[in-house]
Amino acid sequence: MSSSIYDLKVMINPVRGGQKPDYFSRPEAEKVLRFHQTVPSYRPTPLVALEELAGKIGVGGIYIKDESERFGLNAFKALGGTYAMARILGRKLGLPEDKLDFGYLSSLEARNKAGAFTFVTATDGNHGRGVAWGAAQLGQKAVVYLPRGTARPRVDAILETGSEAVVTDMNYDDTVRLAMQKADENGWYLVQDSAWEGYTEVPAWVMQGYMTMIYEALEQVNEKGLKPPTHIFLQAGVGSMPAAVLGFLVNDPAIEQIKAVILEPHNAACIYHSAAHKDGKRHAVKGDLQTIMAGLACGEPNLIAWDILRDFSYAFVSLEDYFAARGMRVLGHPVGSDPRIISGESGAVGAGLLTLLMEKPELEPVKDQLGFDEGSRVLVLNTEGDTDPGNYIDVTWNGKYSLPNGRELTYHLD
Ligand SMILES: Cc1ncc(COP(=O)(O)O)c(C=O)c1O
C-alpha cells in the first residue's frame, strides 16, 4: 500500500518563469534529430489523435505520441543513450556535434581510431536497454546494473543485445552509485540518465537526445492540421525526460504557454516532494520506491532537470498505481474507430489520470485547477509499450490494480 492517504495529490506551481534553458532550444533539437536520422532503424514514431475518446470524455483533443515503436525497443529511452554515446565517441574522434553519423561511428574505421569503449549504466530497464542496444550497434561494450526486483523480461531484453546485465540487491538510486563506482574502478564510461554535482555533461546529452520525441510530435500536430496542445502530461522518474521536453517547449514562443503537468507515483514522487518543500531545492525520497511504474521508481531528482521543472511546470501530481493501470486499459480498449495503443505502466499514467479527471465528479475541483475543459487539447507521451508483458496481461485481462470500488477518489490540492 502507498504511504499516502490520498489517491491523488496535486500542487499548482505558484511561481512560474525563470532563465530559459538554451540547451533545449530548437537549433539544438535539430542537431539531435539529424543524428537520430542516421540511425538505421530510425523513423518517426506515430502521433495519433484519439478523437472518439476525446468526444466521450469531453475534451477538445487527445494526442498520443506512441514511443512504444521507437527503434523497435518498446520505449523512448534509446533516444538519449544513443545521442550521449555518439557525443562521447565524437569527441574522441574530433567530430563536431552536427557531423555525428551513426553509420560512421559504427564503422571499422571509426572503431579503429576511437578504440574499444565500455559504457556502463544503471537502469530500471528502459534506459539500460537503450544503452546496451546502442553500444552493440556501435560495436562497443556495455555493462548494465539493475535494481532489486527488476522484472525478468527487462533483464532478458538487455542480455539479448549481448551486453552484461547485473541485478543488484539495492534500490535504483544506490544502483546508480554502484555503476558510478564501477566506472571509476574500471575506466568505463558512465552513461547515466541523471545528473548530480560533478556529473552533468553526459546526462545533458542524454536529455538533449529526448528532444527528438517532442520535436517530431509538434511537427506531426502541424502536418495533421491539428490545433496545438494546451496541456501536456509528463511522467517523471528523475525528471530528465520531462525537463528536456518542457525545456524545448518553453523555448518555442508558439507553445510556451502550454500547461505541463508532472506525474509521479506516490512512493517515488521526488519532484512533487521537492516542490512541496517550497525552498527551490531538490529533495530526495527514500525507501524501496515500490510502484508498478518501474520507469518512474527513482528517488533523487536530476540536478539539471529540477531547475527546469521547478521554474516552468504548471502543476505537480503524485498518484496511486491504479491511475496507470486505468490508462493501460483505456488505451488498449479504444472507443469506436480510435486505434489501439499498447501502453505500459509508465507510459499510460497520463491517459489514466485524464480519463478519471474528466469522468469522476468528485475530482472536479482538481480538473478545474488544472484548467481542463471541453476546449483542452492534451498531449500524452506513451513512453513505453508492454515492457513487462506479464504485468500487462495481469492488468488488462485480469483487472489487477483496479480502481477502489465503492468509494469516491480522494485528493489533496495544494
Ligand atoms: C517509460 C518511461 N517513461 C518515463 C520515464 C521518466 O523519465 P525520467 O527518469 O527521465 O524522468 C522513464 C524513465 O526511465 C521511463 O522508462
Short mmCIF file of C-alpha atoms and ligand atoms in Angstrom, two decimals:
data_model
loop_
_atom_site.label_atom_id
_atom_site.label_comp_id
_atom_site.label_asym_id
_atom_site.label_seq_id
_atom_site.Cartn_x
_atom_site.Cartn_y
_atom_site.Cartn_z
CA MET A 1 0.00 0.00 0.00
CA SER A 2 1.06 3.55 -0.61
CA SER A 3 2.13 5.70 2.30
CA SER A 4 -0.27 8.40 1.09
CA ILE A 5 -3.79 8.58 2.39
CA TYR A 6 -4.96 10.34 -0.78
CA ASP A 7 -5.45 8.78 -4.19
CA LEU A 8 -4.14 11.94 -5.75
CA LYS A 9 -2.07 14.87 -4.55
CA VAL A 10 -1.90 17.98 -6.70
CA MET A 11 0.17 21.10 -6.31
CA ILE A 12 -0.27 24.05 -8.64
CA ASN A 13 3.10 25.74 -9.15
CA PRO A 14 2.69 29.16 -7.50
CA VAL A 15 5.54 30.94 -9.36
CA ARG A 16 6.44 30.17 -12.92
CA GLY A 17 9.23 31.65 -15.00
CA GLY A 18 12.99 31.91 -15.00
CA GLN A 19 16.01 31.55 -17.22
CA LYS A 20 15.07 29.55 -20.34
CA PRO A 21 17.41 26.59 -20.84
CA ASP A 22 19.25 27.25 -24.13
CA TYR A 23 20.46 23.65 -24.09
CA PHE A 24 16.97 22.63 -25.18
CA SER A 25 16.40 25.11 -27.97
CA ARG A 26 15.08 24.29 -31.43
CA PRO A 27 18.53 24.59 -33.13
CA GLU A 28 19.93 22.10 -30.58
CA ALA A 29 16.98 19.77 -31.18
CA GLU A 30 17.61 19.93 -34.93
CA LYS A 31 21.20 18.75 -34.47
CA VAL A 32 19.97 15.86 -32.35
CA LEU A 33 17.29 14.92 -34.86
CA ARG A 34 19.82 14.96 -37.70
CA PHE A 35 21.92 12.49 -35.75
CA HIS A 36 18.97 10.20 -34.97
CA GLN A 37 18.04 10.19 -38.64
CA THR A 38 21.35 8.44 -39.33
CA VAL A 39 20.43 5.51 -37.05
CA PRO A 40 19.44 2.71 -39.48
CA SER A 41 16.16 1.82 -37.74
CA TYR A 42 15.14 5.46 -37.26
CA ARG A 43 11.70 6.57 -38.28
CA PRO A 44 9.37 8.99 -36.51
CA THR A 45 7.07 7.25 -34.05
CA PRO A 46 3.33 7.76 -34.70
CA LEU A 47 1.25 10.57 -33.25
CA VAL A 48 -2.39 9.56 -33.08
CA ALA A 49 -5.42 11.69 -32.25
CA LEU A 50 -7.98 9.73 -30.22
CA GLU A 51 -10.99 11.63 -31.46
CA GLU A 52 -13.70 9.35 -30.15
CA LEU A 53 -12.17 9.13 -26.70
CA ALA A 54 -11.84 12.93 -26.63
CA GLY A 55 -15.54 13.27 -27.54
CA LYS A 56 -16.55 10.68 -24.95
CA ILE A 57 -14.76 12.31 -22.01
CA GLY A 58 -15.38 15.89 -23.13
CA VAL A 59 -12.07 17.42 -24.17
CA GLY A 60 -11.11 19.07 -27.45
CA GLY A 61 -8.34 16.62 -28.35
CA ILE A 62 -6.17 13.77 -27.08
CA TYR A 63 -2.90 13.35 -28.95
CA ILE A 64 -0.80 10.28 -28.13
CA LYS A 65 2.84 10.19 -29.16
CA ASP A 66 3.46 6.45 -29.27
CA GLU A 67 7.05 5.73 -28.27
CA SER A 68 6.42 2.01 -27.98
CA GLU A 69 7.57 1.92 -31.61
CA ARG A 70 10.92 3.69 -31.09
CA PHE A 71 13.78 1.75 -32.74
CA GLY A 72 11.85 -1.49 -32.12
CA LEU A 73 12.77 -1.19 -28.41
CA ASN A 74 9.32 -0.59 -26.90
CA ALA A 75 10.30 2.70 -25.21
CA PHE A 76 11.65 6.19 -25.96
CA LYS A 77 14.79 5.85 -23.91
CA ALA A 78 17.35 4.91 -26.58
CA LEU A 79 16.98 8.45 -27.96
CA GLY A 80 19.06 9.68 -25.02
CA GLY A 81 21.62 6.89 -24.68
CA THR A 82 22.47 6.77 -28.38
CA TYR A 83 22.98 10.52 -28.59
CA ALA A 84 25.19 10.62 -25.49
CA MET A 85 27.34 7.71 -26.71
CA ALA A 86 27.68 9.42 -30.09
CA ARG A 87 28.83 12.62 -28.37
CA ILE A 88 31.42 10.67 -26.34
CA LEU A 89 32.75 8.86 -29.42
CA GLY A 90 32.56 12.04 -31.50
CA ARG A 91 34.72 13.90 -29.01
CA LYS A 92 37.32 11.12 -29.09
CA LEU A 93 37.32 11.28 -32.90
CA GLY A 94 37.38 15.09 -33.04
CA LEU A 95 33.97 15.28 -34.77
CA PRO A 96 31.72 18.33 -34.22
CA GLU A 97 28.23 17.54 -32.93
CA ASP A 98 26.50 18.47 -36.19
CA LYS A 99 28.63 15.92 -38.05
CA LEU A 100 27.76 12.89 -35.95
CA ASP A 101 26.72 9.96 -38.11
CA PHE A 102 25.72 6.63 -36.64
CA GLY A 103 26.92 4.72 -39.71
CA TYR A 104 30.37 6.27 -39.50
CA LEU A 105 30.64 5.85 -35.71
CA SER A 106 29.91 2.14 -36.03
CA SER A 107 32.32 1.67 -38.97
CA LEU A 108 35.56 -0.26 -38.63
CA GLU A 109 37.49 2.89 -39.44
CA ALA A 110 35.91 4.85 -36.58
CA ARG A 111 36.29 1.92 -34.18
CA ASN A 112 39.96 1.56 -35.03
CA LYS A 113 40.52 5.27 -34.49
CA ALA A 114 38.43 5.64 -31.31
CA GLY A 115 39.44 2.33 -29.73
CA ALA A 116 37.35 -0.01 -27.58
CA PHE A 117 34.86 1.57 -25.15
CA THR A 118 32.88 0.03 -22.33
CA PHE A 119 29.77 2.04 -21.48
CA VAL A 120 28.23 1.42 -18.07
CA THR A 121 24.89 2.49 -16.65
CA ALA A 122 22.25 1.80 -14.02
CA THR A 123 18.66 1.43 -15.08
CA ASP A 124 15.17 0.42 -14.12
CA GLY A 125 15.01 -1.20 -17.56
CA ASN A 126 14.37 1.09 -20.50
CA HIS A 127 17.45 3.33 -20.37
CA GLY A 128 19.78 0.36 -19.91
CA ARG A 129 18.19 -1.43 -22.82
CA GLY A 130 18.76 1.64 -24.98
CA VAL A 131 22.41 1.92 -23.95
CA ALA A 132 23.00 -1.82 -24.42
CA TRP A 133 21.35 -1.78 -27.85
CA GLY A 134 23.19 1.37 -28.95
CA ALA A 135 26.57 0.11 -27.75
CA ALA A 136 26.08 -3.20 -29.58
CA GLN A 137 25.14 -1.38 -32.79
CA LEU A 138 28.21 0.83 -32.42
CA GLY A 139 30.43 -2.24 -31.98
CA GLN A 140 31.19 -1.31 -28.35
CA LYS A 141 30.55 -3.00 -24.99
CA ALA A 142 28.00 -2.16 -22.29
CA VAL A 143 27.55 -3.25 -18.68
CA VAL A 144 24.14 -2.56 -17.16
CA TYR A 145 23.20 -2.63 -13.44
CA LEU A 146 19.56 -3.04 -12.40
CA PRO A 147 17.86 -2.58 -9.02
CA ARG A 148 16.46 -5.48 -7.00
CA GLY A 149 13.07 -6.69 -8.11
CA THR A 150 13.54 -5.78 -11.79
CA ALA A 151 11.09 -7.82 -13.87
CA ARG A 152 12.83 -10.71 -15.68
CA PRO A 153 11.75 -9.66 -19.22
CA ARG A 154 13.52 -6.32 -18.70
CA VAL A 155 16.77 -8.10 -17.78
CA ASP A 156 16.43 -10.51 -20.71
CA ALA A 157 15.90 -7.64 -23.16
CA ILE A 158 19.32 -6.28 -22.16
CA LEU A 159 21.05 -9.68 -22.27
CA GLU A 160 19.67 -10.23 -25.80
CA THR A 161 21.81 -7.35 -27.08
CA GLY A 162 24.94 -9.25 -25.96
CA SER A 163 25.60 -6.84 -23.08
CA GLU A 164 26.21 -7.75 -19.48
CA ALA A 165 23.23 -7.24 -17.11
CA VAL A 166 23.70 -7.40 -13.32
CA VAL A 167 20.73 -7.29 -10.92
CA THR A 168 21.83 -5.77 -7.60
CA ASP A 169 20.23 -6.04 -4.16
CA MET A 170 19.83 -2.25 -3.99
CA ASN A 171 17.18 0.31 -4.91
CA TYR A 172 17.52 2.42 -8.05
CA ASP A 173 19.48 5.31 -6.55
CA ASP A 174 22.04 3.05 -4.83
CA THR A 175 22.39 1.08 -8.07
CA VAL A 176 23.33 4.34 -9.82
CA ARG A 177 26.07 4.88 -7.20
CA LEU A 178 27.34 1.34 -7.84
CA ALA A 179 27.54 1.97 -11.61
CA MET A 180 29.48 5.17 -10.94
CA GLN A 181 31.92 3.27 -8.70
CA LYS A 182 32.41 0.54 -11.34
CA ALA A 183 33.11 3.20 -13.97
CA ASP A 184 35.82 4.71 -11.75
CA GLU A 185 37.38 1.35 -10.88
CA ASN A 186 37.48 0.03 -14.44
CA GLY A 187 37.94 3.13 -16.60
CA TRP A 188 34.49 2.65 -18.14
CA TYR A 189 32.30 5.49 -19.50
CA LEU A 190 29.28 6.19 -17.34
CA VAL A 191 26.23 6.99 -19.49
CA GLN A 192 23.67 7.87 -16.83
CA ASP A 193 20.29 9.46 -17.46
CA SER A 194 20.54 11.63 -14.37
CA ALA A 195 22.87 14.44 -13.27
CA TRP A 196 24.39 15.37 -9.92
CA GLU A 197 27.15 17.73 -8.69
CA GLY A 198 30.24 16.96 -10.76
CA TYR A 199 28.41 14.83 -13.33
CA THR A 200 26.38 16.94 -15.73
CA GLU A 201 27.83 16.79 -19.23
CA VAL A 202 26.82 13.28 -20.29
CA PRO A 203 23.32 13.49 -18.75
CA ALA A 204 22.76 16.81 -20.54
CA TRP A 205 23.49 14.96 -23.80
CA VAL A 206 21.11 12.16 -22.78
CA MET A 207 18.42 14.76 -22.12
CA GLN A 208 19.06 16.53 -25.40
CA GLY A 209 18.52 13.18 -27.10
CA TYR A 210 14.94 13.08 -25.78
CA MET A 211 14.07 16.27 -27.69
CA THR A 212 13.58 14.26 -30.88
CA MET A 213 10.34 12.91 -29.37
CA ILE A 214 8.76 16.34 -28.78
CA TYR A 215 10.22 17.83 -31.97
CA GLU A 216 8.58 15.08 -34.02
CA ALA A 217 5.32 15.37 -32.06
CA LEU A 218 4.90 19.09 -32.77
CA GLU A 219 5.77 18.57 -36.45
CA GLN A 220 3.11 15.85 -36.62
CA VAL A 221 0.50 18.05 -34.92
CA ASN A 222 1.14 20.59 -37.68
CA GLU A 223 1.22 18.09 -40.54
CA LYS A 224 -2.09 16.58 -39.43
CA GLY A 225 -3.70 20.03 -39.25
CA LEU A 226 -4.43 19.60 -35.54
CA LYS A 227 -4.67 22.55 -33.18
CA PRO A 228 -1.67 22.85 -30.85
CA PRO A 229 -1.98 21.19 -27.44
CA THR A 230 -2.99 23.27 -24.41
CA HIS A 231 -1.74 20.68 -21.90
CA ILE A 232 0.97 18.05 -21.73
CA PHE A 233 1.33 15.23 -19.21
CA LEU A 234 4.95 14.47 -18.38
CA GLN A 235 5.65 11.43 -16.22
CA ALA A 236 8.83 11.79 -14.17
CA GLY A 237 11.40 9.41 -12.77
CA VAL A 238 14.50 11.53 -12.11
CA GLY A 239 12.92 14.24 -14.29
CA SER A 240 15.32 14.16 -17.29
CA MET A 241 12.70 13.38 -19.92
CA PRO A 242 10.07 15.86 -18.67
CA ALA A 243 12.67 18.61 -18.26
CA ALA A 244 14.08 18.11 -21.76
CA VAL A 245 10.58 18.21 -23.26
CA LEU A 246 9.50 21.19 -21.16
CA GLY A 247 12.80 22.99 -21.84
CA PHE A 248 12.13 22.63 -25.55
CA LEU A 249 8.52 23.83 -25.22
CA VAL A 250 9.29 26.99 -23.24
CA ASN A 251 11.88 27.94 -25.85
CA ASP A 252 9.17 27.93 -28.52
CA PRO A 253 7.10 31.16 -28.48
CA ALA A 254 4.24 29.39 -30.26
CA ILE A 255 3.67 26.92 -27.44
CA GLU A 256 5.47 28.24 -24.35
CA GLN A 257 2.13 28.76 -22.55
CA ILE A 258 1.31 25.04 -22.60
CA LYS A 259 0.36 23.71 -19.17
CA ALA A 260 2.82 20.95 -18.24
CA VAL A 261 1.59 18.59 -15.55
CA ILE A 262 4.28 16.43 -13.95
CA LEU A 263 3.12 12.96 -12.89
CA GLU A 264 4.76 10.60 -10.38
CA PRO A 265 3.82 7.54 -8.33
CA HIS A 266 3.27 8.29 -4.60
CA ASN A 267 6.21 6.17 -3.43
CA ALA A 268 8.75 7.80 -5.75
CA ALA A 269 7.43 11.34 -6.06
CA CYS A 270 10.75 13.18 -5.70
CA ILE A 271 9.77 16.09 -7.94
CA TYR A 272 6.46 16.64 -6.12
CA HIS A 273 8.29 16.26 -2.80
CA SER A 274 10.91 18.83 -3.84
CA ALA A 275 8.22 21.29 -4.95
CA ALA A 276 6.32 20.73 -1.69
CA HIS A 277 9.33 21.92 0.31
CA LYS A 278 8.89 25.35 -1.30
CA ASP A 279 12.56 26.21 -0.83
CA GLY A 280 13.51 25.88 -4.52
CA LYS A 281 15.86 22.97 -3.79
CA ARG A 282 15.89 19.28 -4.74
CA HIS A 283 14.78 16.80 -2.10
CA ALA A 284 15.12 13.04 -2.30
CA VAL A 285 12.58 10.45 -1.25
CA LYS A 286 13.95 7.27 0.31
CA GLY A 287 12.80 3.68 0.69
CA ASP A 288 12.15 0.90 -1.79
CA LEU A 289 10.19 3.24 -4.15
CA GLN A 290 7.65 0.46 -4.78
CA THR A 291 5.33 1.12 -7.74
CA ILE A 292 4.16 -0.67 -10.88
CA MET A 293 5.51 2.35 -12.82
CA ALA A 294 9.04 0.91 -12.77
CA GLY A 295 10.46 3.58 -15.06
CA LEU A 296 9.38 6.24 -12.58
CA ALA A 297 10.74 4.50 -9.47
CA CYS A 298 13.53 7.00 -8.79
CA GLY A 299 14.05 8.88 -5.53
CA GLU A 300 16.59 11.58 -6.41
CA PRO A 301 15.83 14.33 -8.93
CA ASN A 302 18.29 15.13 -11.70
CA LEU A 303 20.21 18.31 -10.82
CA ILE A 304 19.75 19.92 -14.26
CA ALA A 305 16.17 18.76 -14.67
CA TRP A 306 14.95 20.05 -11.32
CA ASP A 307 15.60 23.72 -12.11
CA ILE A 308 13.58 23.49 -15.33
CA LEU A 309 10.70 21.60 -13.73
CA ARG A 310 10.64 23.96 -10.74
CA ASP A 311 10.56 27.05 -12.98
CA PHE A 312 8.21 26.04 -15.77
CA SER A 313 5.84 23.22 -14.69
CA TYR A 314 2.21 24.17 -14.29
CA ALA A 315 1.46 21.53 -11.66
CA PHE A 316 2.95 18.55 -9.85
CA VAL A 317 0.86 15.43 -9.27
CA SER A 318 1.55 12.36 -7.16
CA LEU A 319 -0.81 9.41 -7.54
CA GLU A 320 -1.66 5.77 -6.88
CA ASP A 321 -0.67 2.93 -9.20
CA TYR A 322 -4.22 2.30 -10.35
CA PHE A 323 -4.19 5.51 -12.39
CA ALA A 324 -1.53 3.89 -14.59
CA ALA A 325 -3.43 0.60 -14.78
CA ARG A 326 -6.57 2.52 -15.81
CA GLY A 327 -4.58 4.19 -18.62
CA MET A 328 -3.28 0.82 -19.86
CA ARG A 329 -6.84 -0.50 -20.11
CA VAL A 330 -8.25 2.66 -21.73
CA LEU A 331 -5.56 2.82 -24.43
CA GLY A 332 -5.71 -0.95 -25.04
CA HIS A 333 -9.51 -0.92 -25.49
CA PRO A 334 -10.23 2.03 -27.79
CA VAL A 335 -13.55 3.77 -28.31
CA GLY A 336 -15.16 3.33 -31.77
CA SER A 337 -12.70 3.78 -34.60
CA ASP A 338 -9.82 5.11 -32.45
CA PRO A 339 -6.68 2.98 -32.88
CA ARG A 340 -5.49 0.61 -30.17
CA ILE A 341 -2.35 1.61 -28.30
CA ILE A 342 -0.32 -0.78 -26.21
CA SER A 343 0.87 1.20 -23.26
CA GLY A 344 2.92 0.03 -20.30
CA GLU A 345 2.75 1.22 -16.71
CA SER A 346 4.96 4.32 -17.00
CA GLY A 347 3.56 5.23 -20.41
CA ALA A 348 -0.13 5.04 -19.52
CA VAL A 349 -0.41 7.14 -16.39
CA GLY A 350 -1.33 10.36 -18.23
CA ALA A 351 -4.23 8.73 -20.07
CA GLY A 352 -5.39 7.15 -16.80
CA LEU A 353 -5.43 10.46 -14.95
CA LEU A 354 -7.07 12.38 -17.79
CA THR A 355 -9.97 9.97 -18.17
CA LEU A 356 -10.62 9.83 -14.43
CA LEU A 357 -10.41 13.61 -14.01
CA MET A 358 -12.97 14.17 -16.73
CA GLU A 359 -15.26 11.40 -15.51
CA LYS A 360 -15.31 11.46 -11.73
CA PRO A 361 -17.49 14.22 -10.25
CA GLU A 362 -15.51 14.12 -7.01
CA LEU A 363 -12.35 15.15 -8.93
CA GLU A 364 -13.97 18.22 -10.48
CA PRO A 365 -12.06 20.74 -8.33
CA VAL A 366 -8.79 19.16 -9.48
CA LYS A 367 -9.93 19.23 -13.10
CA ASP A 368 -10.78 22.93 -12.74
CA GLN A 369 -7.48 23.80 -11.08
CA LEU A 370 -5.57 22.06 -13.88
CA GLY A 371 -7.64 24.03 -16.37
CA PHE A 372 -9.27 21.13 -18.21
CA ASP A 373 -12.48 21.82 -20.10
CA GLU A 374 -14.13 20.93 -23.41
CA GLY A 375 -11.59 23.07 -25.29
CA SER A 376 -8.48 21.39 -23.84
CA ARG A 377 -6.16 19.51 -26.16
CA VAL A 378 -3.88 17.16 -24.31
CA LEU A 379 -0.57 15.72 -25.49
CA VAL A 380 0.23 12.41 -23.81
CA LEU A 381 3.60 10.74 -24.30
CA ASN A 382 3.18 6.99 -24.33
CA THR A 383 6.79 6.48 -23.30
CA GLU A 384 6.67 2.69 -23.25
CA GLY A 385 4.74 -0.31 -24.52
CA ASP A 386 4.34 -3.60 -22.66
CA THR A 387 7.89 -3.75 -21.31
CA ASP A 388 6.62 -6.12 -18.59
CA PRO A 389 4.32 -8.39 -20.66
CA GLY A 390 3.21 -10.49 -17.66
CA ASN A 391 2.00 -7.45 -15.77
CA TYR A 392 0.41 -6.06 -18.93
CA ILE A 393 -1.81 -9.16 -19.13
CA ASP A 394 -2.50 -9.11 -15.40
CA VAL A 395 -3.69 -5.52 -15.66
CA THR A 396 -5.59 -5.60 -18.95
CA TRP A 397 -7.05 -9.12 -18.77
CA ASN A 398 -7.20 -9.85 -15.08
CA GLY A 399 -8.08 -6.40 -13.79
CA LYS A 400 -5.09 -6.13 -11.46
CA TYR A 401 -4.75 -2.69 -9.80
CA SER A 402 -8.40 -1.86 -10.32
CA LEU A 403 -9.96 1.35 -9.02
CA PRO A 404 -11.06 1.27 -5.39
CA ASN A 405 -14.61 0.00 -5.56
CA GLY A 406 -17.49 1.60 -3.78
CA ARG A 407 -15.79 4.75 -2.62
CA GLU A 408 -15.02 8.15 -4.07
CA LEU A 409 -11.46 9.02 -5.04
CA THR A 410 -9.82 11.40 -2.59
CA TYR A 411 -7.40 14.19 -3.34
CA HIS A 412 -5.26 16.82 -1.70
CA LEU A 413 -4.98 20.08 -3.58
CA ASP A 414 -2.19 22.49 -2.65
C1 LIG B 1 8.80 4.51 -19.82
C2 LIG B 1 9.35 5.66 -19.07
N1 LIG B 1 8.66 6.79 -19.00
C3 LIG B 1 9.12 7.86 -18.34
C4 LIG B 1 10.35 7.84 -17.69
C5 LIG B 1 10.78 9.04 -16.91
O1 LIG B 1 11.97 9.59 -17.35
P1 LIG B 1 12.94 10.37 -16.37
O2 LIG B 1 13.55 9.38 -15.43
O3 LIG B 1 13.92 10.99 -17.25
O4 LIG B 1 12.10 11.37 -15.60
C6 LIG B 1 11.11 6.67 -17.77
C7 LIG B 1 12.43 6.58 -17.12
O5 LIG B 1 13.08 5.57 -17.11
C8 LIG B 1 10.61 5.55 -18.47
O6 LIG B 1 11.29 4.39 -18.55
#
